[in-house]
Short mmCIF file of C-alpha atoms in Angstrom, two decimals:
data_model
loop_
_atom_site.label_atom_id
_atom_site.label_comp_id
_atom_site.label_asym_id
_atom_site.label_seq_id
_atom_site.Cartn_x
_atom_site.Cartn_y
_atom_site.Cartn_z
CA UNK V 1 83.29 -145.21 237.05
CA UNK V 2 82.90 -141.74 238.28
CA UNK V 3 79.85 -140.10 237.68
CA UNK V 4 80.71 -136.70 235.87
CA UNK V 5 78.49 -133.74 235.29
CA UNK V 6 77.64 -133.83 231.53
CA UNK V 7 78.71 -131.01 229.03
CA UNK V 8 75.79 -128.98 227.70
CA UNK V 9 75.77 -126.33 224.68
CA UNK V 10 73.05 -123.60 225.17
CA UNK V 11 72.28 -121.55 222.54
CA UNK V 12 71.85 -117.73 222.72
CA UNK V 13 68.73 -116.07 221.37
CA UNK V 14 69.60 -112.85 220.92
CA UNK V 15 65.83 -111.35 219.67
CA UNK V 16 64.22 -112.68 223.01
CA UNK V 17 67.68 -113.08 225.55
CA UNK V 18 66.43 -116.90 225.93
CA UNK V 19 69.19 -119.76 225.81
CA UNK V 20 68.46 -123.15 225.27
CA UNK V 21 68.86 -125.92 228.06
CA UNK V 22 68.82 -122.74 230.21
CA UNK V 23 68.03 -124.36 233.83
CA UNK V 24 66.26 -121.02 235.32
CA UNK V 25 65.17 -118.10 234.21
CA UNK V 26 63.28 -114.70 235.77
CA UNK V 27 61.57 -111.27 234.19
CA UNK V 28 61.26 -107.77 236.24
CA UNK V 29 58.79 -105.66 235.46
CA UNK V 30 58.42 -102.08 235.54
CA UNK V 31 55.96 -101.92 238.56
CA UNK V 32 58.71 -103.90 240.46
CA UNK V 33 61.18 -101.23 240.33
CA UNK V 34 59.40 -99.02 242.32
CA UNK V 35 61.74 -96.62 244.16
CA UNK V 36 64.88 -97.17 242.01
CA UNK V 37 64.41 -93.83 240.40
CA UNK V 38 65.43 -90.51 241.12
CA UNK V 39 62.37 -89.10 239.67
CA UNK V 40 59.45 -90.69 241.71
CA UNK V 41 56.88 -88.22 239.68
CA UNK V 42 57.69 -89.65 236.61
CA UNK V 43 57.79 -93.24 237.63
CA UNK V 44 54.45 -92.88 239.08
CA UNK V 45 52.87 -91.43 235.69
CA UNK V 46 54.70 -94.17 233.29
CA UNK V 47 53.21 -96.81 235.95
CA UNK V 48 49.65 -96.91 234.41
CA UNK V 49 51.01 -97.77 230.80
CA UNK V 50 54.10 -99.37 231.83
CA UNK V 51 53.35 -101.13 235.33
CA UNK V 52 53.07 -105.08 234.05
CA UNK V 53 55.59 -104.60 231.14
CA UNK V 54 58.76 -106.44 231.75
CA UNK V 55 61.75 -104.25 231.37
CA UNK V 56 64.38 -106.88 231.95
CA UNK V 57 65.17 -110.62 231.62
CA UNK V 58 67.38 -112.93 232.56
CA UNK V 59 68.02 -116.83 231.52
CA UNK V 60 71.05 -118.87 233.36
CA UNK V 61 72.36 -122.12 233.41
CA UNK V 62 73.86 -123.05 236.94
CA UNK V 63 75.24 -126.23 236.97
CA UNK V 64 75.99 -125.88 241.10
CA UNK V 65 76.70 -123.32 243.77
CA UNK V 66 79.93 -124.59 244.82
CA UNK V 67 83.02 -122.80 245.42
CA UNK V 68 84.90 -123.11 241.79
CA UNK V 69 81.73 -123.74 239.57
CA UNK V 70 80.32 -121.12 237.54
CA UNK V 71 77.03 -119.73 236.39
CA UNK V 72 76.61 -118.04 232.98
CA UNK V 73 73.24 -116.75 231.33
CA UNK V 74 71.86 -113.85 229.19
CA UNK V 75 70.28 -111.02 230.29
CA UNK V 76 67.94 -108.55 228.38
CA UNK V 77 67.05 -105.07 228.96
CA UNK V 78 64.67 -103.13 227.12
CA UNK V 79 65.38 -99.60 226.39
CA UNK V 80 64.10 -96.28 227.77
CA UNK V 81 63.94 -93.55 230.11
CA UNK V 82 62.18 -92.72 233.71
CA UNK V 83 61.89 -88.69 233.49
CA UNK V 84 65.63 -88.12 232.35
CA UNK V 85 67.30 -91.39 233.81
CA UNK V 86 67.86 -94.24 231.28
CA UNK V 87 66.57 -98.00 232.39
CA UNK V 88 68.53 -99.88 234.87
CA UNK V 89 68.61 -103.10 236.63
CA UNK V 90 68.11 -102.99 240.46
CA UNK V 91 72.26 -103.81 241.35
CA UNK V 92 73.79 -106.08 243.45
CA UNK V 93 77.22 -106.11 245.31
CA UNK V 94 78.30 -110.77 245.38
CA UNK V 95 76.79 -111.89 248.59
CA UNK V 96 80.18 -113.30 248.96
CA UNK V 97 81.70 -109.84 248.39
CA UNK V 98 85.27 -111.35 246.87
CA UNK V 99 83.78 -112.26 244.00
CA UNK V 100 83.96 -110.87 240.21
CA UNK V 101 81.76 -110.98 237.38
CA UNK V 102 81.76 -111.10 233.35
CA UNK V 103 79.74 -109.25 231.26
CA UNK V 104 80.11 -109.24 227.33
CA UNK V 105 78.33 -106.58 225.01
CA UNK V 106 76.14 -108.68 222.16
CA UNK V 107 73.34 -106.41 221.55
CA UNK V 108 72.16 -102.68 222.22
CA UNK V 109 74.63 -100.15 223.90
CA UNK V 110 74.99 -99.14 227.47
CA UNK V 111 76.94 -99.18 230.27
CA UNK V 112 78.09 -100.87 233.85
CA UNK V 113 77.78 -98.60 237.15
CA UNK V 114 79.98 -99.64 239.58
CA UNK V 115 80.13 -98.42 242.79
CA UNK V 116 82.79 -99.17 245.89
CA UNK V 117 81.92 -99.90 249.34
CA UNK V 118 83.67 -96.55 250.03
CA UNK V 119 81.83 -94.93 247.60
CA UNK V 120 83.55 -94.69 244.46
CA UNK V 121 82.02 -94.46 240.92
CA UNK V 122 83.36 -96.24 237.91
CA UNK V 123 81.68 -96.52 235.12
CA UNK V 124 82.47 -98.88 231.75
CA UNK V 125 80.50 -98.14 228.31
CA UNK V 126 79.34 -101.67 226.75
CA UNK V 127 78.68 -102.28 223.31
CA UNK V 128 78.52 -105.54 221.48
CA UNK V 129 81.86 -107.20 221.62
CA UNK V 130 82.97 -105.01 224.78
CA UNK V 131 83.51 -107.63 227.83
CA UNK V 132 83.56 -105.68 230.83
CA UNK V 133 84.79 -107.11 234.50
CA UNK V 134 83.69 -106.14 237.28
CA UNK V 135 86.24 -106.83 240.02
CA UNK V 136 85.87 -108.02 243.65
CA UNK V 137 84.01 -105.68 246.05
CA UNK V 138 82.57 -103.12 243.52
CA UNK V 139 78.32 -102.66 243.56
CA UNK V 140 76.93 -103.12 239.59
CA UNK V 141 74.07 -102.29 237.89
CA UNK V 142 73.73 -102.35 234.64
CA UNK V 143 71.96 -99.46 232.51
CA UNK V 144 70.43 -99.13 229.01
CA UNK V 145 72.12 -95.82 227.57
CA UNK V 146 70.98 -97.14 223.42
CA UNK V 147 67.48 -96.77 221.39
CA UNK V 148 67.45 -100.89 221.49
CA UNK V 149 67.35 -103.40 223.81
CA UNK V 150 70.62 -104.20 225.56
CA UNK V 151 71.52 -107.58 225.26
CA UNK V 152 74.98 -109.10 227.26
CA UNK V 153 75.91 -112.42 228.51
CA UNK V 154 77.37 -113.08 231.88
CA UNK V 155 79.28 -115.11 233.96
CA UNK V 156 80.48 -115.12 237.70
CA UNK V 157 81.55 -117.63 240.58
CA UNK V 158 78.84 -120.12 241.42
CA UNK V 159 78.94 -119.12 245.02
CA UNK V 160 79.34 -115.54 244.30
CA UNK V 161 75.08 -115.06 245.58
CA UNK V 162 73.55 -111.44 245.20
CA UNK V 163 72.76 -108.94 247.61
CA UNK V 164 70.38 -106.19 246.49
CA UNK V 165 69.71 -104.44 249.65
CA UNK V 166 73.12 -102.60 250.40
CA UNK V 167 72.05 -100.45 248.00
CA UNK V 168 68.67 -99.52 249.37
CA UNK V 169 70.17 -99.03 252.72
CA UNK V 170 72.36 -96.36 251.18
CA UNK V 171 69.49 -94.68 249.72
CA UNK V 172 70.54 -96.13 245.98
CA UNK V 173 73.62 -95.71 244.66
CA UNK V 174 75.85 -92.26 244.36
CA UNK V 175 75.22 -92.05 240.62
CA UNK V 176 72.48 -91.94 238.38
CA UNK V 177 72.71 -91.87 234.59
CA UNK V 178 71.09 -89.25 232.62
CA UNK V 179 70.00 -88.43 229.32
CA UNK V 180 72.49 -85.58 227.94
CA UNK V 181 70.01 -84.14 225.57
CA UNK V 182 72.50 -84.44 222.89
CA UNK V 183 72.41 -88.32 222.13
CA UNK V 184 74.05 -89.38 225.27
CA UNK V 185 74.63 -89.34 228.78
CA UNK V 186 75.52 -88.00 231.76
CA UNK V 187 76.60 -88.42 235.14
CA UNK V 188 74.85 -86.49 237.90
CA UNK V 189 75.06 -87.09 242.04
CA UNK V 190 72.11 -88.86 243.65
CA UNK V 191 71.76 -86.43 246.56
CA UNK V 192 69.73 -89.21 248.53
CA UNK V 193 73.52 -91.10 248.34
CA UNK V 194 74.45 -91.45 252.20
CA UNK V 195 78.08 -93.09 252.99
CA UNK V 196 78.64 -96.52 254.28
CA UNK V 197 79.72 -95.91 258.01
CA UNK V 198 82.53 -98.18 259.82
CA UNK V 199 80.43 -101.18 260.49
CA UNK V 200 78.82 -101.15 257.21
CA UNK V 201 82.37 -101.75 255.50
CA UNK V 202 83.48 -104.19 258.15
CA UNK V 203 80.24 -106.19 257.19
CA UNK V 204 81.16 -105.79 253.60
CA UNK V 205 84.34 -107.13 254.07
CA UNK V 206 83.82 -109.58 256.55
CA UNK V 207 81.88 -111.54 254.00
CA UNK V 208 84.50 -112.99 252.03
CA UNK V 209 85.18 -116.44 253.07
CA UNK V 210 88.63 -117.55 253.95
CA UNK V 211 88.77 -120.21 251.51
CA UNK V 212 89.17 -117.21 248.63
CA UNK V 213 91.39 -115.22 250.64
CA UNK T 1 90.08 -96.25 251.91
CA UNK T 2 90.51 -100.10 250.49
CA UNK T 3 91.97 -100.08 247.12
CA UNK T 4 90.42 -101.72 244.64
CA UNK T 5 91.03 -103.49 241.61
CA UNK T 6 89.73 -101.32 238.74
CA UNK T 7 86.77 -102.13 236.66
CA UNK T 8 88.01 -102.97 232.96
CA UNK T 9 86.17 -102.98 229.56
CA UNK T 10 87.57 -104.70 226.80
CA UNK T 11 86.71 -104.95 223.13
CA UNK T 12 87.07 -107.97 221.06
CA UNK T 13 88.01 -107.63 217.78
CA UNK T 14 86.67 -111.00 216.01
CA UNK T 15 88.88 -110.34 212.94
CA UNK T 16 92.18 -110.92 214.69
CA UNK T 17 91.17 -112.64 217.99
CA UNK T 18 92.99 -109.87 219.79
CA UNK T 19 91.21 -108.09 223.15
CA UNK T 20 91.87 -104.08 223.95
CA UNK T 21 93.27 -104.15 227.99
CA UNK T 22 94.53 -107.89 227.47
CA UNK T 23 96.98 -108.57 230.27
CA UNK T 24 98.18 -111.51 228.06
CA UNK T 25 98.68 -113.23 224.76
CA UNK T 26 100.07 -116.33 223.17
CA UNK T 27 100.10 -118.17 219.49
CA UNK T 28 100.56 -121.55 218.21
CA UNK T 29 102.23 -122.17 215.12
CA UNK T 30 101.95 -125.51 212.73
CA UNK T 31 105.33 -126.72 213.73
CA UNK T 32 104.39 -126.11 217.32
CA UNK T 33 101.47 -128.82 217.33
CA UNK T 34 103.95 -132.30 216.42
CA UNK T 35 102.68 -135.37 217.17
CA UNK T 36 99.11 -134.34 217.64
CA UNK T 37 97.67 -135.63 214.55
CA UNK T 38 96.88 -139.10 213.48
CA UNK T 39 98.32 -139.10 210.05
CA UNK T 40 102.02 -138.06 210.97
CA UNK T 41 102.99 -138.34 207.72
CA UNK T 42 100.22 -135.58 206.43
CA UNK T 43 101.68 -133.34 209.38
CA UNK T 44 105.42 -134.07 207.95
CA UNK T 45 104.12 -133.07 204.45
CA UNK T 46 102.28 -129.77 205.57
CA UNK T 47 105.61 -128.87 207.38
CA UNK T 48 107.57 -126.71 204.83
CA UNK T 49 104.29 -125.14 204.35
CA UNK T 50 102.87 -124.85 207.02
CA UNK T 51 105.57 -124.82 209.77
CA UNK T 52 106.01 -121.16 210.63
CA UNK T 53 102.25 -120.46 210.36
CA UNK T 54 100.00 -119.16 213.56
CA UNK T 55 97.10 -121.82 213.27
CA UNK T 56 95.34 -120.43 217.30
CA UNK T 57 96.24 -117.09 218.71
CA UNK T 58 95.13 -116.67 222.52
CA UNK T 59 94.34 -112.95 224.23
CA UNK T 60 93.30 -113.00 227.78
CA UNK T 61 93.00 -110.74 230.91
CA UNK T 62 94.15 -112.19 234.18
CA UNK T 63 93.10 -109.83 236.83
CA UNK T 64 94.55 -112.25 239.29
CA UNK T 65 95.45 -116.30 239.91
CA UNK T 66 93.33 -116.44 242.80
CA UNK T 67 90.33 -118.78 244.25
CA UNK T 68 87.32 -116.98 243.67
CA UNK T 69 88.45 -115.08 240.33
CA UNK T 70 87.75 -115.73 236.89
CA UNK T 71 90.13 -115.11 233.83
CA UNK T 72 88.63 -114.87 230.16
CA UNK T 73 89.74 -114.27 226.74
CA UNK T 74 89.33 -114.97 222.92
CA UNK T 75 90.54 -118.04 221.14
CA UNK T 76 91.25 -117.70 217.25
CA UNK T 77 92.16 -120.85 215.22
CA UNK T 78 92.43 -120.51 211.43
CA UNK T 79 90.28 -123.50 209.66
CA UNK T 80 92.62 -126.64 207.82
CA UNK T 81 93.06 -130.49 208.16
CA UNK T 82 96.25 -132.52 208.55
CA UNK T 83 95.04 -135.51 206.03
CA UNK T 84 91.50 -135.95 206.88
CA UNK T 85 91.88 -134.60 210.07
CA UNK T 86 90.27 -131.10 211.24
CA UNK T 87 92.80 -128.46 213.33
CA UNK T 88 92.93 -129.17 216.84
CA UNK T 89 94.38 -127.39 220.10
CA UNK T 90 97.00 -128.75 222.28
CA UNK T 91 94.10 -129.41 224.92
CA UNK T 92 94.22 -129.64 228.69
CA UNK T 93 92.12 -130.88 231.66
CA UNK T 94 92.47 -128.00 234.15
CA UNK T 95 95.91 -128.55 237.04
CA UNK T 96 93.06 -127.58 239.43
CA UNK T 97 90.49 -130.99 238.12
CA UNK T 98 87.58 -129.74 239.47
CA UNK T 99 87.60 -126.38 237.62
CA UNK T 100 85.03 -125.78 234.60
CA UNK T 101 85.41 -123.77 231.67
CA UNK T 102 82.58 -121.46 229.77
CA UNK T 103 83.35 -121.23 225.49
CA UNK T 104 81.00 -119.25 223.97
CA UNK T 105 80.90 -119.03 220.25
CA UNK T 106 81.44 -115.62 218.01
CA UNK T 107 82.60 -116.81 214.57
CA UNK T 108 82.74 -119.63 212.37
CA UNK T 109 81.95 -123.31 213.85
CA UNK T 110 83.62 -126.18 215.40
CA UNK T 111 83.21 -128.46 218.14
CA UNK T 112 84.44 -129.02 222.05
CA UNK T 113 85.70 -132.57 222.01
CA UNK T 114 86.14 -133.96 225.63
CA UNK T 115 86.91 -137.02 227.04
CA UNK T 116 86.57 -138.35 230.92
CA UNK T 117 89.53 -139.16 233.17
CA UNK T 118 87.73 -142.66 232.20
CA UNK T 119 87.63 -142.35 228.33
CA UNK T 120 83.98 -141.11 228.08
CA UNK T 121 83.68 -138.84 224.58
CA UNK T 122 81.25 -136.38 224.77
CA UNK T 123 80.99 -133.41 221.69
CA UNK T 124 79.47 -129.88 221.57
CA UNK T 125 78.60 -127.92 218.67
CA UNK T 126 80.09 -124.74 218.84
CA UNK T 127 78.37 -122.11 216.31
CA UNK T 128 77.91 -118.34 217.03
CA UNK T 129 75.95 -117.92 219.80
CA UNK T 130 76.65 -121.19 221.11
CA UNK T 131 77.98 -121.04 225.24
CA UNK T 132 79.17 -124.68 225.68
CA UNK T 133 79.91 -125.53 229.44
CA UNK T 134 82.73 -127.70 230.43
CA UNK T 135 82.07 -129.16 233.48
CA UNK T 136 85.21 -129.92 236.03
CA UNK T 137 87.09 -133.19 235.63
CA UNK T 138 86.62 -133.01 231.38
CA UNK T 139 89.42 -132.82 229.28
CA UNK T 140 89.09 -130.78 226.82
CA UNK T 141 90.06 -129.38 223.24
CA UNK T 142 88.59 -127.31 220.54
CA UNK T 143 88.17 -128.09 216.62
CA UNK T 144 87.38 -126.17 213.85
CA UNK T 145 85.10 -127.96 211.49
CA UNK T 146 84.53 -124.89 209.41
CA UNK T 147 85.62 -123.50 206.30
CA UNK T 148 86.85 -120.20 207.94
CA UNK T 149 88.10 -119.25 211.18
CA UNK T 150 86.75 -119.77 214.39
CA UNK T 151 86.58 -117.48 217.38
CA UNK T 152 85.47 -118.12 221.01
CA UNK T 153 85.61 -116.21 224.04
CA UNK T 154 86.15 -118.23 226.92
CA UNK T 155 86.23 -117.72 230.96
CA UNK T 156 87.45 -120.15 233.88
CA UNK T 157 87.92 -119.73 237.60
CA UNK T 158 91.04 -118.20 237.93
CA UNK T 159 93.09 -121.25 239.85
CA UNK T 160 92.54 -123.42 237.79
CA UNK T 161 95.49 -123.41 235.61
CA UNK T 162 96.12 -126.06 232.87
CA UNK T 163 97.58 -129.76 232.17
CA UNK T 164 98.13 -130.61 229.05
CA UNK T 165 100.89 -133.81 229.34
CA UNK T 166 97.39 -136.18 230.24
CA UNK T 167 96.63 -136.25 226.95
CA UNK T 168 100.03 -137.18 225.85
CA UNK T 169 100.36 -139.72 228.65
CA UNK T 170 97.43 -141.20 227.30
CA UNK T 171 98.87 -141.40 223.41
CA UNK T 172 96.38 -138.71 222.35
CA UNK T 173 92.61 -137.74 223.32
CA UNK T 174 90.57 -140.86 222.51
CA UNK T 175 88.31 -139.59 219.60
CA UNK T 176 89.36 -137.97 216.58
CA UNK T 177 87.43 -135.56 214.78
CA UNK T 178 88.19 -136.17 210.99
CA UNK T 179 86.30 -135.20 208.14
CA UNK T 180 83.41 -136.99 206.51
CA UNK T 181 83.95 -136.09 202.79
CA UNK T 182 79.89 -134.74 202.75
CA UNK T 183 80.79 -131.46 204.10
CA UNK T 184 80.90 -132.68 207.81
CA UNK T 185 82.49 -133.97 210.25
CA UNK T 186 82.93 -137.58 212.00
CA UNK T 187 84.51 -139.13 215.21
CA UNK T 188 87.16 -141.96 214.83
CA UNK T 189 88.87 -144.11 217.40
CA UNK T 190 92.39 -143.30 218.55
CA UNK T 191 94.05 -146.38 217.83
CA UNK T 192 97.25 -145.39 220.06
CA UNK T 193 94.85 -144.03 223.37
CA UNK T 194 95.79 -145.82 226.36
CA UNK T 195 93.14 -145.47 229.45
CA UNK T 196 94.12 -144.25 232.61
CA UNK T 197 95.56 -146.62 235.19
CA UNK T 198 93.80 -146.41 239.10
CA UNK T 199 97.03 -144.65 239.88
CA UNK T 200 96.77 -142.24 237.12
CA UNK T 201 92.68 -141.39 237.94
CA UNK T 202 93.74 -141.04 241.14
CA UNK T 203 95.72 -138.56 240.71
CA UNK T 204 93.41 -136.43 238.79
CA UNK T 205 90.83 -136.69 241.63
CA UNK T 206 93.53 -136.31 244.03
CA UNK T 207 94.49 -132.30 242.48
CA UNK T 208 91.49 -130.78 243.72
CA UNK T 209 91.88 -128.55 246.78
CA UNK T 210 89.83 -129.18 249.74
CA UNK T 211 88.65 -125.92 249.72
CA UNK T 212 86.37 -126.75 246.58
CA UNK T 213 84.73 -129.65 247.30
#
């Protein structure tokens, strides 16, 4: 008899992001954020109070990383502001650049920045209940826009993989979220933003495996 | 510049199961679902009833069919029992085998009842909050073991498609779910299940590409 992987139910805690039978888990803290912001000042002053707090969580259950698998888990982000610019996560365009991902609005409010290789912003506002998709190709980072932690689930090919540093090489990404002053936000230009040149969106594109062409 | 598929939110209304931005929707009525149920003559009884009325409604968004994608959605099924029996789905194993399926629980409670290409039962809990993962190669169907409706969002790899005549060629899914008269549920042997030949498991092994092993 064939030897099948066995069914599992994992149960969301939405209070701490945790999920039973979870089979990884990892926390970011403030301090590890370091150059993510626009306003380095103000980073630097919250660091003393802030440094070792963790800002946000995530728990996963990954049964494999094989092409057609796929990895779901919880991820928790707790809420606030770095001079004017709400939370965010550090962002990642799919190692394998093809593929999508899930997210799906449980607690908290905020929003997914999404970003094109060629440099165009999208943005979707999440709230519980909203499931957003991200489609093939597009850089994400999720941001904290609410008073309360932002709580979403997620889920995305198992061989999708994550690279963060195509962001850093573009000196972050072209839009940063701001506090409005009036209860929300805004969008304003990161004028560190440089373009991806010719051979940066070959490389981008040349990472999609044939198999999902 | 590449065009790109655009980035999507949408919300789920839990009340009616339906999905703002769906691409997609179908429903299931009584009359739809003959020759399911153990006790046909229950089912013949509900009919005049019965017949006409949605018991699951299905929203999804389909962003595409290809390798590498995901689709997801919201399942509704209204709570009821034909005899003892708890409302099922039609159920499928996936036309692409190896393909798994993520159900993640948002109202009411009910169970994921799956069975092996070898006749292996194996049952998850579904409550809100609960993500059960169904790993590829499980058949699978939902059951509502509540007093009230219950509502799931799911997501699978986009190829995966679905088969649902192997659980007719096999006179049924081997376990029924039926009521246990203390305000739970129980699992009773399918008299009429027949298990799969070697040609028939081979087959089922047989309909997963090469490019996902």
């Amino acid at each position: 008899m064939k030897k099948h992987f066995e069914p599992v139910g994992c149960d969301v805690d939405l209070a701490t992001g945790a999920m039973t039978n979870a089979t990884g888990s990892y926390e970011k803290r403030f301090g590890d954020l370091a150059g993510l912001y626009g306003d380095e000042a103000a980073f630097q002053r919250m660091r003393a109070e802030w440094g070792d707090k963790v800002v946000y969580a995530v728990s996963d259950f990954r049964p494999s990383d094989r092409a057609g698998d796929v990895i779901f888990g919880v991820t928790r982000m707790v809420p606030g502001k770095v001079g004017d610019e709400f939370f965010i996560t550090r962002g990642h365009i799919h190692q394998q650049t093809d593929r999508p991902e899930i997210y799906y609005g449980q607690k908290g409010k905020g929003l997914m920045l999404m970003e094109s290789p060629e440099g165009e912003t999208r943005i979707v506002e999440i709230e519980p209940l909203t499931c957003c998709y991200v489609p093939p190709y597009w850089i994400h980072r999720s941001v904290n826009t609410g008073p309360e932690e932002l709580v979403m689930l997620f889920c995305y090919p198992a061989d999708s993989g994550q690279d963060y540093a195509i962001i850093e090489r573009s000196g972050g990404m072209r839009s940063r979220i701001l506090d409005d002053g009036a209860g929300g936000w805004k969008v304003v230009e990161n004028p560190n933003w440089r373009p991806r040149d010719e051979a940066a969106l070959a490389a981008v594109y040349a990472s999609s495996k044939k198999d999902a062409a």
